[in-house]
Coordinates of C-alpha atoms and ligand atoms in Angstrom, one line a residue:
M14 CA -68.6 -62.8 -143.2
T15 CA -67.9 -63.6 -146.8
S16 CA -64.3 -63.8 -147.7
V17 CA -62.7 -63.7 -151.1
A18 CA -59.8 -66.4 -151.8
T19 CA -57.7 -67.0 -154.8
L20 CA -54.5 -69.1 -155.9
G21 CA -51.3 -67.2 -155.2
S22 CA -50.2 -66.4 -158.7
H23 CA -51.2 -64.6 -162.0
C24 CA -53.3 -61.8 -160.7
S25 CA -53.8 -62.7 -157.1
L26 CA -52.3 -59.4 -155.7
Q27 CA -54.7 -57.4 -157.7
V28 CA -57.7 -59.6 -156.8
L29 CA -57.0 -59.5 -153.1
K30 CA -56.3 -55.9 -152.9
G31 CA -59.5 -55.1 -154.7
A32 CA -61.5 -57.5 -152.4
K33 CA -59.8 -55.8 -149.4
D34 CA -60.7 -52.3 -150.5
E35 CA -64.3 -53.6 -150.9
G36 CA -64.3 -54.8 -147.4
F37 CA -63.9 -58.5 -147.7
K38 CA -61.7 -60.8 -145.7
T39 CA -59.0 -62.1 -148.1
I40 CA -57.5 -65.5 -148.4
L41 CA -54.4 -66.7 -150.5
I42 CA -53.8 -70.4 -151.2
C43 CA -50.2 -70.2 -151.5
E44 CA -47.7 -72.7 -152.4
K45 CA -45.0 -72.8 -149.6
K46 CA -42.2 -71.8 -152.0
R47 CA -43.9 -68.5 -152.5
E48 CA -44.9 -67.8 -149.0
S49 CA -42.2 -65.0 -148.4
L50 CA -43.1 -63.1 -151.6
Y51 CA -46.8 -62.8 -150.6
R52 CA -46.2 -62.2 -146.9
R53 CA -44.9 -58.7 -147.9
F54 CA -48.5 -57.7 -148.6
S55 CA -50.6 -56.6 -145.7
F56 CA -53.9 -56.8 -147.5
I57 CA -53.7 -60.6 -147.5
D58 CA -55.5 -61.7 -144.2
E59 CA -55.1 -65.4 -144.3
F60 CA -52.8 -67.7 -145.9
I61 CA -53.7 -71.4 -146.7
L62 CA -50.4 -73.0 -147.3
V63 CA -50.1 -75.8 -149.8
D64 CA -47.4 -77.9 -151.4
S65 CA -49.6 -78.1 -154.7
F66 CA -52.5 -76.0 -155.8
K67 CA -54.3 -79.3 -156.4
E68 CA -54.9 -79.5 -152.5
I69 CA -57.9 -77.2 -153.0
L70 CA -59.6 -80.4 -154.2
G71 CA -58.8 -82.0 -150.9
L72 CA -61.0 -81.9 -147.7
K73 CA -58.8 -80.0 -145.4
C74 CA -58.5 -77.0 -147.7
A75 CA -62.3 -77.1 -148.7
K76 CA -63.0 -77.2 -144.9
R77 CA -61.0 -74.0 -144.2
L78 CA -62.4 -72.1 -147.0
E79 CA -66.0 -73.3 -146.1
E80 CA -65.6 -72.2 -142.6
Q81 CA -64.6 -68.7 -143.9
D82 CA -67.6 -68.4 -146.3
A83 CA -65.0 -68.2 -149.2
I84 CA -65.7 -67.3 -152.9
I85 CA -63.0 -68.5 -155.0
I86 CA -61.7 -66.1 -157.8
P87 CA -60.5 -68.2 -160.8
H88 CA -57.7 -67.1 -162.9
G89 CA -55.2 -68.4 -165.5
T90 CA -53.4 -70.6 -162.9
L91 CA -56.5 -72.5 -162.0
I92 CA -57.1 -73.2 -165.4
A93 CA -53.6 -74.2 -166.3
Q94 CA -53.1 -76.6 -163.3
M95 CA -56.4 -78.2 -163.2
S96 CA -58.6 -80.3 -165.6
S97 CA -62.1 -78.9 -166.2
Q98 CA -63.5 -81.8 -164.3
E99 CA -61.4 -81.0 -161.3
I100 CA -62.5 -77.4 -161.6
E101 CA -66.2 -78.3 -161.8
S102 CA -65.8 -80.7 -158.8
I103 CA -64.6 -77.9 -156.3
K104 CA -67.4 -77.5 -153.7
I105 CA -66.5 -73.9 -152.7
P106 CA -68.5 -71.4 -154.6
I107 CA -66.7 -70.0 -157.6
F108 CA -67.1 -66.5 -159.1
G109 CA -68.5 -66.5 -162.5
N110 CA -69.5 -69.5 -164.5
K111 CA -67.1 -72.4 -164.0
R112 CA -68.6 -74.4 -166.8
I113 CA -67.5 -71.9 -169.2
L114 CA -63.7 -72.5 -168.3
K115 CA -63.9 -75.8 -170.1
W116 CA -64.9 -73.8 -173.1
E117 CA -61.7 -71.8 -172.8
S118 CA -59.5 -75.0 -172.3
D119 CA -60.6 -77.0 -175.3
R120 CA -59.6 -75.4 -178.5
N121 CA -62.6 -77.0 -180.4
M122 CA -65.2 -75.9 -178.0
K123 CA -63.5 -72.4 -177.8
E124 CA -63.9 -72.3 -181.8
K125 CA -67.5 -73.1 -181.5
L126 CA -68.2 -70.5 -179.0
M127 CA -66.3 -67.9 -181.1
L128 CA -68.3 -68.7 -184.3
E129 CA -71.5 -68.7 -182.3
A130 CA -70.5 -65.0 -181.4
K131 CA -69.9 -64.3 -185.0
L132 CA -66.3 -63.1 -184.1
N133 CA -64.0 -63.1 -187.2
I134 CA -61.4 -66.0 -186.1
P135 CA -58.4 -67.3 -188.0
K136 CA -59.0 -70.7 -189.8
S137 CA -58.0 -73.7 -188.1
L138 CA -56.1 -76.4 -189.9
L139 CA -57.4 -80.0 -189.4
S140 CA -54.1 -81.6 -190.4
P141 CA -50.5 -80.4 -191.0
K142 CA -51.2 -81.4 -194.5
E143 CA -53.4 -78.2 -194.8
I144 CA -50.5 -75.8 -194.0
K145 CA -50.2 -73.4 -196.8
G146 CA -49.1 -70.0 -195.7
L147 CA -47.8 -69.0 -192.1
A148 CA -49.6 -71.1 -189.4
I149 CA -49.1 -71.3 -185.6
A150 CA -49.3 -74.5 -183.5
K151 CA -50.5 -74.0 -180.2
R152 CA -51.2 -76.3 -177.0
H153 CA -54.6 -76.9 -175.5
G154 CA -55.5 -75.0 -172.4
A155 CA -53.8 -71.8 -170.9
A156 CA -50.3 -72.7 -171.7
G157 CA -49.3 -69.2 -171.7
G158 CA -47.7 -69.5 -175.1
K159 CA -45.1 -72.0 -174.1
G160 CA -44.2 -74.4 -176.6
Y161 CA -46.1 -72.5 -179.3
F162 CA -44.4 -72.2 -182.7
L163 CA -44.8 -70.8 -186.2
T164 CA -44.6 -73.1 -189.1
T165 CA -44.9 -72.8 -193.0
S166 CA -44.9 -76.5 -194.2
E167 CA -45.9 -80.1 -193.0
K168 CA -42.3 -81.1 -193.1
D169 CA -41.4 -78.1 -190.9
Y170 CA -44.3 -78.7 -188.6
K171 CA -43.0 -82.3 -188.0
R172 CA -39.5 -81.3 -187.2
K173 CA -40.8 -78.7 -184.6
R174 CA -43.3 -81.1 -183.2
D175 CA -40.8 -83.8 -182.8
K176 CA -38.4 -81.5 -180.9
L177 CA -41.2 -80.6 -178.4
I178 CA -41.9 -84.4 -178.1
Q179 CA -38.2 -85.0 -177.2
Q180 CA -38.3 -82.1 -174.8
G181 CA -41.3 -83.7 -173.0
T182 CA -43.3 -80.5 -173.7
I183 CA -46.1 -82.4 -175.6
K184 CA -47.0 -86.2 -176.2
G185 CA -48.0 -85.8 -179.9
D186 CA -50.2 -84.2 -182.4
S187 CA -53.3 -84.3 -180.2
D188 CA -51.7 -81.9 -178.0
L189 CA -51.4 -79.2 -180.7
Y190 CA -53.8 -77.0 -182.4
L191 CA -53.0 -75.6 -185.8
Q192 CA -54.4 -72.4 -186.9
E193 CA -53.5 -69.8 -189.7
Y194 CA -51.4 -66.9 -188.4
A195 CA -53.3 -63.7 -188.2
F196 CA -51.1 -60.5 -189.2
G197 CA -51.6 -57.3 -187.7
V198 CA -51.1 -55.7 -184.3
S199 CA -52.1 -57.4 -181.1
A200 CA -54.7 -56.1 -178.7
Y201 CA -56.2 -58.0 -175.8
L202 CA -59.6 -56.7 -175.1
Q203 CA -60.6 -56.8 -171.3
Y204 CA -64.3 -56.7 -170.4
F205 CA -66.6 -57.2 -167.5
Y206 CA -70.2 -58.4 -167.9
S207 CA -72.5 -57.9 -164.9
P208 CA -75.5 -60.0 -164.9
L209 CA -77.0 -58.0 -162.0
K210 CA -77.1 -54.9 -164.3
D211 CA -77.0 -56.7 -167.6
T212 CA -74.4 -54.4 -168.8
L213 CA -71.1 -54.9 -170.4
E214 CA -68.1 -52.7 -169.4
F215 CA -65.0 -52.3 -171.4
F216 CA -62.1 -52.1 -169.0
G217 CA -59.0 -51.9 -170.9
V218 CA -56.6 -53.1 -173.5
D219 CA -53.2 -54.6 -173.1
R220 CA -50.5 -56.2 -175.3
R221 CA -48.5 -59.0 -174.2
Y222 CA -44.7 -59.3 -174.4
E223 CA -43.8 -62.7 -175.3
S224 CA -40.4 -64.4 -175.3
D225 CA -38.8 -64.8 -177.5
I226 CA -40.8 -63.8 -180.4
D227 CA -40.9 -60.1 -179.1
G228 CA -37.1 -60.2 -178.7
L229 CA -36.4 -61.3 -182.4
G230 CA -36.8 -57.9 -183.7
R231 CA -33.6 -56.9 -182.1
I232 CA -31.6 -59.4 -184.1
P233 CA -30.7 -58.2 -187.7
A234 CA -32.3 -60.4 -190.3
S235 CA -28.8 -61.3 -191.5
Q236 CA -28.0 -63.0 -188.3
Q237 CA -31.5 -64.7 -187.7
I238 CA -30.9 -66.5 -191.0
D239 CA -27.6 -67.9 -189.7
I240 CA -29.1 -69.3 -186.3
D241 CA -31.6 -72.1 -186.1
I242 CA -34.3 -70.7 -183.8
T243 CA -38.0 -71.6 -183.3
P244 CA -39.4 -68.6 -181.5
S245 CA -41.9 -69.3 -178.7
F246 CA -44.6 -67.1 -177.2
N247 CA -44.1 -67.6 -173.5
V248 CA -45.6 -64.5 -171.8
I249 CA -43.2 -62.5 -169.8
G250 CA -45.5 -59.3 -169.0
N251 CA -48.1 -56.9 -170.5
S252 CA -48.0 -53.4 -171.7
P253 CA -50.9 -50.9 -172.1
L254 CA -52.5 -49.8 -175.2
V255 CA -55.3 -47.3 -176.0
L256 CA -57.3 -47.9 -179.1
R257 CA -58.4 -45.3 -181.6
E258 CA -61.7 -44.2 -180.6
S259 CA -63.4 -45.0 -183.8
L260 CA -62.6 -48.9 -183.1
L261 CA -64.7 -48.7 -179.7
E262 CA -68.1 -49.3 -181.3
E263 CA -66.9 -52.6 -182.6
V264 CA -65.1 -53.4 -179.4
Y265 CA -68.6 -53.2 -177.4
S266 CA -70.6 -55.0 -180.1
M267 CA -68.0 -57.8 -180.2
G268 CA -68.1 -58.1 -176.4
E269 CA -72.0 -58.2 -176.3
K270 CA -72.0 -60.9 -179.2
F271 CA -69.9 -62.9 -176.9
V272 CA -71.9 -62.6 -174.0
E273 CA -75.1 -63.4 -175.9
A274 CA -73.3 -66.5 -177.5
S275 CA -72.3 -67.6 -174.1
K276 CA -75.8 -67.4 -172.8
K277 CA -76.7 -69.7 -175.6
L278 CA -74.1 -72.4 -175.2
V279 CA -73.2 -72.5 -171.7
T280 CA -75.8 -71.3 -169.1
P281 CA -75.7 -68.9 -167.3
G282 CA -73.3 -67.5 -169.8
M283 CA -70.3 -65.2 -169.4
T284 CA -70.5 -63.7 -165.9
G285 CA -67.7 -61.2 -164.9
P286 CA -64.3 -60.7 -166.4
F287 CA -63.2 -61.9 -169.9
C288 CA -60.9 -61.1 -172.5
L289 CA -61.2 -61.3 -176.5
E290 CA -57.6 -61.6 -177.8
G291 CA -56.5 -61.1 -181.3
V292 CA -54.9 -58.7 -183.9
Y293 CA -56.0 -55.4 -185.7
D294 CA -55.2 -55.6 -189.5
D295 CA -54.4 -52.5 -191.6
N296 CA -58.0 -51.9 -192.1
G297 CA -58.7 -51.8 -188.4
R298 CA -60.5 -55.1 -188.5
F299 CA -60.1 -57.4 -185.6
T300 CA -59.4 -61.1 -185.8
A301 CA -59.8 -62.8 -182.6
F302 CA -57.7 -65.9 -182.2
E303 CA -58.5 -66.5 -178.5
F304 CA -60.7 -65.6 -175.5
S305 CA -60.3 -66.1 -171.8
A306 CA -63.4 -66.6 -169.9
R307 CA -62.1 -65.2 -166.5
I308 CA -59.7 -62.5 -165.4
V309 CA -56.7 -62.1 -167.3
A310 CA -53.2 -61.1 -166.2
G311 CA -53.1 -57.9 -168.5
T312 CA -55.6 -56.4 -166.0
N313 CA -52.5 -56.0 -163.6
L314 CA -51.7 -53.0 -165.5
Y315 CA -54.6 -51.0 -164.2
V316 CA -54.7 -51.5 -160.6
E317 CA -55.6 -47.8 -160.3
G318 CA -58.0 -48.0 -163.0
S319 CA -57.6 -47.7 -166.9
P320 CA -58.3 -45.2 -169.6
Y321 CA -61.7 -46.7 -170.0
S322 CA -62.9 -47.7 -166.4
A323 CA -62.2 -43.9 -165.7
F324 CA -65.0 -43.1 -168.0
I325 CA -67.4 -45.5 -166.2
Y326 CA -66.3 -44.8 -162.4
D327 CA -65.5 -41.9 -160.6
E328 CA -63.1 -43.6 -158.5
P329 CA -59.9 -46.0 -159.4
M330 CA -61.5 -49.2 -160.3
S331 CA -59.3 -52.4 -161.0
M332 CA -60.8 -55.5 -162.4
G333 CA -60.0 -57.1 -159.0
K334 CA -62.0 -54.4 -157.4
R335 CA -64.8 -54.6 -159.8
I336 CA -65.1 -58.3 -159.2
A337 CA -65.5 -57.5 -155.4
R338 CA -68.0 -55.0 -156.1
E339 CA -70.1 -57.4 -157.9
I340 CA -70.0 -59.7 -155.0
K341 CA -70.8 -56.9 -152.7
N342 CA -73.8 -55.8 -154.6
A343 CA -75.1 -59.3 -155.1
E344 CA -74.9 -60.0 -151.5
K345 CA -76.7 -56.8 -150.7
D346 CA -79.6 -57.7 -153.1
N347 CA -79.6 -61.3 -152.3
Q348 CA -78.5 -62.3 -155.7
L349 CA -75.4 -64.3 -154.9
V350 CA -76.9 -67.3 -156.9
N351 CA -76.7 -65.3 -160.1
I352 CA -73.0 -64.7 -160.0
L353 CA -71.7 -67.9 -158.5
T354 CA -71.5 -71.4 -159.6
Ligands
ATP424 P1 -53.9 -67.7 -172.5 O1 -52.7 -67.5 -171.6 O2 -54.6 -66.4 -172.9 O3 -54.7 -68.7 -172.3 P2 -52.9 -69.3 -174.8 O4 -51.9 -70.1 -174.0 O5 -54.4 -70.0 -174.9 O6 -53.3 -67.9 -173.9 P3 -52.9 -67.8 -177.2 O7 -53.4 -66.5 -176.6 O8 -53.9 -68.5 -178.2 O9 -52.3 -68.9 -176.2 O10 -51.7 -67.7 -178.1 C1 -50.5 -67.3 -177.4 C2 -49.7 -66.1 -178.4 O11 -49.6 -66.6 -179.6 C3 -50.7 -65.0 -178.5 O12 -50.6 -64.0 -177.6 C4 -50.2 -64.5 -180.0 O13 -48.8 -63.6 -179.7 C5 -49.9 -65.6 -180.6 N1 -50.9 -66.0 -181.5 C6 -51.9 -67.2 -181.1 N2 -52.7 -67.5 -182.1 C7 -52.3 -66.5 -183.3 C8 -52.8 -66.4 -184.5 N3 -53.7 -67.2 -185.1 N4 -52.2 -65.6 -185.2 C9 -51.1 -64.7 -184.7 N5 -50.7 -65.0 -183.5 C10 -51.4 -65.8 -182.9

């Protein structure tokens, strides 16, 4: 019997609850320090306890997962804690296209895929000398916004960069990627592409609540000036959003173009959940500064379905459940090879 496994973090509760609801055995690869948290949830059938998630690269963990016919659902923690080579070396089948995760982790490859998808993206700056207006310095990979900073000049950039080096957060310039700051209201567009049905489903939208940039608005400008703060973008949680209906057509076309581009650049393309992340400006134009080529934590909002999934399914459909449904359908039609790598 097939089981569904994931790392205990990020969106693991949603993923395993969805898998359980679809009739799969569920396995949590769980750091020992978090065991007591996850033991609270009865839909987790089996725990593989580890000191570090890297143990899934080892024989012992792999053997246990193999015995259980496990399929691993990748999420942000896998990407944050393992290199692309390590992820690609995992012998257990991974849901979706594990090769596309590299395109998510490397900012330059990411840009290439977004350009291929003809998304409107902020200009990247090749050197701090190019900083003119407001720019954002970001780390590679899914760092969850930690250590990112805003800057307006080369001098200011160097000062903030040196502070991060001192703190041990980065080693040097090569750990940072500079991009023009995109103004507007943020929106994280969640999609699911089914290669089995060749259809794109728009699943929901969220916004991130990031510390401490989102707390700054509570401090009056006069006090902000008095204190030397470099706001960071560390994700604390997510809140829901619904879009003006007139924006939906473009939402679908951007998602479709992204799927097409991914098929061209990284076969078999984008399978399963993904997210386009950016801002809408005052003309309703979307600038995408980022994509995630796997389930995002913002989908945790919609465990009981979202205002958009409700138009597609006559039952509560979370992203976790949707993934499990795809596996179930593929198994039934002998199509697992088309959704796993
Ligand atoms: P993830 O956890 O999705 O992998 P990440 O660590 O790769 O995220 P980004 O999503 O690129 O990081 O950026 C983190 C945050 O920084 C965003 O949520 C957004 O608030 C802000 N941000 C990033 N790039 C830009 C930009 N070009 N313009 C405006 N804000 C930006």
